[in-house]
Amino acid sequence: MQASIAASRPRHVHRLAVSASFLLQGLCFSTWASRIPTVQQKLHLSETALGGVLLAVPVGLIASLPITGWLVAKYGSRNMTVIAVLLYSGVLPLLGLAQNTTQLMAALVVFGFGSNMANISVNTQGVGVEAIYGKSILATFHGVWSLAGFMGAAIGGQMIKWEVPIFQHFALMAGVIWLGVALMRPYLVPADAPSPGDQPLFVLPDKSLMLLGILAFCSLLAEGTMFDWSGVYFKKIVLADKAQVGLGFSAFMSMMATGRFIADWFTDKFGRARTLQISGLLTATGLSIAVAFPSLLVASLGFMLVGLGVSSVVPLVYSSAGRSRTMPAGVALAAVSTVGFAGFLLGPPLIGLVAGATSLKVSFTIIACMGLAVAALARPATTNAD
C-alpha cells in the first residue's frame, strides 16, 4: 500500500470499519481464552496435557503460512478480512462441542489457521487506513483489539458465573461476530485491489525486517501466555476463588488497551527505540513481581505492568514493517506479522510443557526473559528498520 491510496468513503468511515474488524478478531480469541480453565477441567487435562493440546493452534498457523500472504495479495485484504473472521469465529462452536482431546485439537488446528489469516488481513487493512490518514494510528486499532479482549474476558467470566455451557457461550459469540462482519464489510478499505499477476505464496522477511519479526515474536510470546495461562495461574498459583480467576487477565487486558491508546503520543515524545526498551522492561518486571509475590492484589498489579509493557511493541513493529523500503507494504507486513504471531501461538503450549516438567512459576520466569530480549533488541531493530 502506498500513501497515495484514495479512500472510497470518508476516511473516518474506513477507520471505524477497520476498528470493528480488530474488535471482532479480538473478541473471537478472548472468548476462547476465557474458557480455557473450564475446558481443562471438563476434559481432565493436566498442565502438560493442556500444553500439548494447545500446540494444535500453532500447527494451524504453520499450515496457513504458505498461502495467507498470497491470498491477501491476490484477493485483497478486504475480501480476506471478511472470509478470515468468518472462519475464525465459526470454529468457536466446534471448540465448545469437543468431547475429547482429539476433537479439541482438530478444531484448534482450524482455529489457528483462521487466526493467522485474520491477523494478517486486518493489519493490512490497518496499514491502508494509516496511508489514507498519512500518520501513525495503528496502535489505536490494536487498542480496540485489546478492548475486545477485555470484553471477551468479562463476558466469559459472567458466563462461568451463570454456569452457561461452553457450546452455548461460543455459539452465541460466533453469531454476534458474524453479524458484525455483515455490518462492517461495505466500509472496509478496498484500496489493495486483487493482484492479477503471479504472487509468491510466502516471502521471508529480509535481514532488517527479520529483526522486527523477532521483536514481535518475543513480545507476542509473552502476550499469548497471558491470554491462555493467566486464568490457570490465578487458579493454581494465586489460589483465587472461582469468581476471581479472571481478575489477572482483566487487569492485563485493561492496561494493554490503555497503553495502546497512548502509544502514538508516547512514541512521538520519546522515540521508537526508547519506547520499546521501556516496554520490554515493564513486561519483565511485571512477570517477575507476579512470580515472586503471588497474592491476588500484587499478582494483579504485576499483570497490569505486563499489559502496559506489551501494549506498544506490536503496533510499532507492524507500523515500521508497513513503511519498509525493501518490500511492498503488504508483503512486508505479512512476513513480519507471521513471524511475530508464531510467538503468540507457540508461547501457550511451551508454557504447558515447561510447567509440566517444572512449575508454572518457572514457566512465567522464562517468559519474563522475553521482555528483557525486547529491551535488548529495541535499538538495533529500529535502526535497521529506518
mmCIF file of N, CA and C in Angstrom, residues 327-384:
data_model
loop_
_atom_site.group_PDB
_atom_site.id
_atom_site.type_symbol
_atom_site.label_atom_id
_atom_site.label_comp_id
_atom_site.label_asym_id
_atom_site.label_seq_id
_atom_site.Cartn_x
_atom_site.Cartn_y
_atom_site.Cartn_z
ATOM 1 N N MET A 327 10.464 -3.989 0.631
ATOM 2 C CA MET A 327 9.350 -4.835 0.198
ATOM 3 C C MET A 327 8.092 -3.995 0.112
ATOM 4 N N PRO A 328 7.139 -4.386 -0.734
ATOM 5 C CA PRO A 328 5.818 -3.744 -0.693
ATOM 6 C C PRO A 328 5.220 -3.890 0.698
ATOM 7 N N ALA A 329 4.436 -2.903 1.106
ATOM 8 C CA ALA A 329 3.926 -2.869 2.477
ATOM 9 C C ALA A 329 3.188 -4.147 2.863
ATOM 10 N N GLY A 330 2.302 -4.606 1.982
ATOM 11 C CA GLY A 330 1.518 -5.787 2.316
ATOM 12 C C GLY A 330 2.370 -7.031 2.480
ATOM 13 N N VAL A 331 3.376 -7.180 1.612
ATOM 14 C CA VAL A 331 4.263 -8.344 1.680
ATOM 15 C C VAL A 331 5.104 -8.297 2.950
ATOM 16 N N ALA A 332 5.651 -7.094 3.256
ATOM 17 C CA ALA A 332 6.470 -6.944 4.459
ATOM 18 C C ALA A 332 5.658 -7.218 5.715
ATOM 19 N N LEU A 333 4.449 -6.692 5.742
ATOM 20 C CA LEU A 333 3.599 -6.881 6.916
ATOM 21 C C LEU A 333 3.237 -8.348 7.105
ATOM 22 N N ALA A 334 2.926 -9.029 6.007
ATOM 23 C CA ALA A 334 2.576 -10.449 6.102
ATOM 24 C C ALA A 334 3.741 -11.266 6.641
ATOM 25 N N ALA A 335 4.951 -10.964 6.155
ATOM 26 C CA ALA A 335 6.122 -11.722 6.591
ATOM 27 C C ALA A 335 6.425 -11.482 8.065
ATOM 28 N N VAL A 336 6.455 -10.200 8.477
ATOM 29 C CA VAL A 336 6.795 -9.865 9.863
ATOM 30 C C VAL A 336 5.708 -10.321 10.829
ATOM 31 N N SER A 337 4.453 -10.108 10.460
ATOM 32 C CA SER A 337 3.371 -10.482 11.369
ATOM 33 C C SER A 337 3.275 -11.995 11.532
ATOM 34 N N THR A 338 3.628 -12.733 10.491
ATOM 35 C CA THR A 338 3.611 -14.188 10.602
ATOM 36 C C THR A 338 4.684 -14.669 11.572
ATOM 37 N N VAL A 339 5.890 -14.098 11.470
ATOM 38 C CA VAL A 339 6.958 -14.452 12.410
ATOM 39 C C VAL A 339 6.547 -14.084 13.832
ATOM 40 N N GLY A 340 5.999 -12.879 13.997
ATOM 41 C CA GLY A 340 5.599 -12.433 15.326
ATOM 42 C C GLY A 340 4.460 -13.240 15.909
ATOM 43 N N PHE A 341 3.458 -13.504 15.090
ATOM 44 C CA PHE A 341 2.276 -14.209 15.584
ATOM 45 C C PHE A 341 2.597 -15.656 15.940
ATOM 46 N N ALA A 342 3.673 -16.194 15.361
ATOM 47 C CA ALA A 342 4.109 -17.533 15.751
ATOM 48 C C ALA A 342 4.429 -17.569 17.244
ATOM 49 N N GLY A 343 5.001 -16.480 17.763
ATOM 50 C CA GLY A 343 5.278 -16.400 19.194
ATOM 51 C C GLY A 343 4.012 -16.404 20.016
ATOM 52 N N PHE A 344 2.985 -15.720 19.521
ATOM 53 C CA PHE A 344 1.703 -15.657 20.219
ATOM 54 C C PHE A 344 1.088 -17.042 20.363
ATOM 55 N N LEU A 345 1.265 -17.866 19.350
ATOM 56 C CA LEU A 345 0.649 -19.186 19.353
ATOM 57 C C LEU A 345 1.543 -20.266 19.961
ATOM 58 N N LEU A 346 2.866 -20.089 19.857
ATOM 59 C CA LEU A 346 3.778 -21.087 20.408
ATOM 60 C C LEU A 346 3.951 -20.947 21.914
ATOM 61 N N GLY A 347 3.812 -19.719 22.426
ATOM 62 C CA GLY A 347 4.018 -19.480 23.848
ATOM 63 C C GLY A 347 3.170 -20.348 24.765
ATOM 64 N N PRO A 348 1.844 -20.372 24.586
ATOM 65 C CA PRO A 348 0.986 -21.148 25.490
ATOM 66 C C PRO A 348 1.319 -22.631 25.588
ATOM 67 N N PRO A 349 1.507 -23.350 24.465
ATOM 68 C CA PRO A 349 1.859 -24.768 24.620
ATOM 69 C C PRO A 349 3.225 -24.980 25.251
ATOM 70 N N LEU A 350 4.185 -24.088 24.956
ATOM 71 C CA LEU A 350 5.500 -24.216 25.572
ATOM 72 C C LEU A 350 5.416 -24.024 27.082
ATOM 73 N N ILE A 351 4.573 -23.088 27.504
ATOM 74 C CA ILE A 351 4.358 -22.866 28.934
ATOM 75 C C ILE A 351 3.852 -24.151 29.587
ATOM 76 N N GLY A 352 2.907 -24.810 28.949
ATOM 77 C CA GLY A 352 2.359 -26.038 29.499
ATOM 78 C C GLY A 352 3.399 -27.131 29.619
ATOM 79 N N LEU A 353 4.243 -27.261 28.592
ATOM 80 C CA LEU A 353 5.266 -28.299 28.620
ATOM 81 C C LEU A 353 6.299 -28.032 29.709
ATOM 82 N N VAL A 354 6.725 -26.765 29.825
ATOM 83 C CA VAL A 354 7.700 -26.407 30.863
ATOM 84 C C VAL A 354 7.073 -26.543 32.246
ATOM 85 N N ALA A 355 5.810 -26.122 32.372
ATOM 86 C CA ALA A 355 5.126 -26.216 33.666
ATOM 87 C C ALA A 355 4.983 -27.668 34.105
ATOM 88 N N GLY A 356 4.732 -28.550 33.153
ATOM 89 C CA GLY A 356 4.608 -29.958 33.491
ATOM 90 C C GLY A 356 5.916 -30.547 33.982
ATOM 91 N N ALA A 357 7.042 -30.059 33.406
ATOM 92 C CA ALA A 357 8.356 -30.564 33.803
ATOM 93 C C ALA A 357 8.874 -29.889 35.064
ATOM 94 N N THR A 358 8.450 -28.640 35.288
ATOM 95 C CA THR A 358 8.925 -27.881 36.455
ATOM 96 C C THR A 358 7.727 -27.342 37.235
ATOM 97 N N SER A 359 7.361 -26.081 36.941
ATOM 98 C CA SER A 359 6.203 -25.462 37.589
ATOM 99 C C SER A 359 5.764 -24.261 36.774
ATOM 100 N N LEU A 360 4.557 -23.772 37.045
ATOM 101 C CA LEU A 360 4.068 -22.576 36.364
ATOM 102 C C LEU A 360 4.935 -21.367 36.688
ATOM 103 N N LYS A 361 5.446 -21.293 37.910
ATOM 104 C CA LYS A 361 6.302 -20.169 38.285
ATOM 105 C C LYS A 361 7.568 -20.128 37.432
ATOM 106 N N VAL A 362 8.168 -21.280 37.208
ATOM 107 C CA VAL A 362 9.361 -21.346 36.365
ATOM 108 C C VAL A 362 9.020 -20.921 34.938
ATOM 109 N N SER A 363 7.878 -21.368 34.442
ATOM 110 C CA SER A 363 7.449 -21.007 33.092
ATOM 111 C C SER A 363 7.303 -19.499 32.947
ATOM 112 N N PHE A 364 6.653 -18.867 33.905
ATOM 113 C CA PHE A 364 6.447 -17.427 33.839
ATOM 114 C C PHE A 364 7.764 -16.665 33.990
ATOM 115 N N THR A 365 8.704 -17.218 34.736
ATOM 116 C CA THR A 365 10.024 -16.594 34.851
ATOM 117 C C THR A 365 10.741 -16.605 33.508
ATOM 118 N N ILE A 366 10.621 -17.709 32.785
ATOM 119 C CA ILE A 366 11.232 -17.797 31.456
ATOM 120 C C ILE A 366 10.609 -16.774 30.512
ATOM 121 N N ILE A 367 9.286 -16.606 30.591
ATOM 122 C CA ILE A 367 8.612 -15.635 29.735
ATOM 123 C C ILE A 367 9.065 -14.214 30.060
ATOM 124 N N ALA A 368 9.413 -13.959 31.326
ATOM 125 C CA ALA A 368 9.926 -12.636 31.696
ATOM 126 C C ALA A 368 11.185 -12.297 30.906
ATOM 127 N N CYS A 369 11.963 -13.311 30.556
ATOM 128 C CA CYS A 369 13.173 -13.093 29.760
ATOM 129 C C CYS A 369 12.846 -12.560 28.368
ATOM 130 N N MET A 370 11.646 -12.841 27.864
ATOM 131 C CA MET A 370 11.240 -12.305 26.569
ATOM 132 C C MET A 370 11.153 -10.783 26.626
ATOM 133 N N GLY A 371 10.723 -10.255 27.780
ATOM 134 C CA GLY A 371 10.696 -8.810 27.958
ATOM 135 C C GLY A 371 12.090 -8.218 27.907
ATOM 136 N N LEU A 372 13.044 -8.895 28.545
ATOM 137 C CA LEU A 372 14.430 -8.427 28.502
ATOM 138 C C LEU A 372 14.976 -8.474 27.076
ATOM 139 N N ALA A 373 14.573 -9.476 26.309
ATOM 140 C CA ALA A 373 15.013 -9.579 24.917
ATOM 141 C C ALA A 373 14.480 -8.413 24.089
ATOM 142 N N VAL A 374 13.229 -8.020 24.335
ATOM 143 C CA VAL A 374 12.658 -6.866 23.636
ATOM 144 C C VAL A 374 13.471 -5.613 23.935
ATOM 145 N N ALA A 375 13.803 -5.405 25.205
ATOM 146 C CA ALA A 375 14.584 -4.227 25.587
ATOM 147 C C ALA A 375 15.958 -4.239 24.922
ATOM 148 N N ALA A 376 16.582 -5.413 24.842
ATOM 149 C CA ALA A 376 17.916 -5.517 24.262
ATOM 150 C C ALA A 376 17.915 -5.305 22.749
ATOM 151 N N LEU A 377 16.860 -5.758 22.077
ATOM 152 C CA LEU A 377 16.803 -5.683 20.613
ATOM 153 C C LEU A 377 16.179 -4.394 20.095
ATOM 154 N N ALA A 378 15.643 -3.574 20.982
ATOM 155 C CA ALA A 378 14.876 -2.399 20.557
ATOM 156 C C ALA A 378 15.670 -1.474 19.645
ATOM 157 N N ARG A 379 16.869 -1.095 20.053
ATOM 158 C CA ARG A 379 17.627 -0.133 19.254
ATOM 159 C C ARG A 379 18.105 -0.713 17.932
ATOM 160 N N PRO A 380 18.742 -1.893 17.908
ATOM 161 C CA PRO A 380 19.143 -2.428 16.597
ATOM 162 C C PRO A 380 17.971 -2.693 15.665
ATOM 163 N N ALA A 381 16.836 -3.104 16.209
ATOM 164 C CA ALA A 381 15.674 -3.378 15.358
ATOM 165 C C ALA A 381 15.146 -2.107 14.723
ATOM 166 N N THR A 382 15.043 -1.043 15.489
ATOM 167 C CA THR A 382 14.516 0.209 14.938
ATOM 168 C C THR A 382 15.537 0.883 14.041
ATOM 169 N N THR A 383 16.827 0.693 14.323
ATOM 170 C CA THR A 383 17.867 1.265 13.464
ATOM 171 C C THR A 383 17.843 0.620 12.093
ATOM 172 N N ASN A 384 17.728 -0.712 12.063
ATOM 173 C CA ASN A 384 17.696 -1.430 10.792
ATOM 174 C C ASN A 384 16.414 -1.195 10.025
#
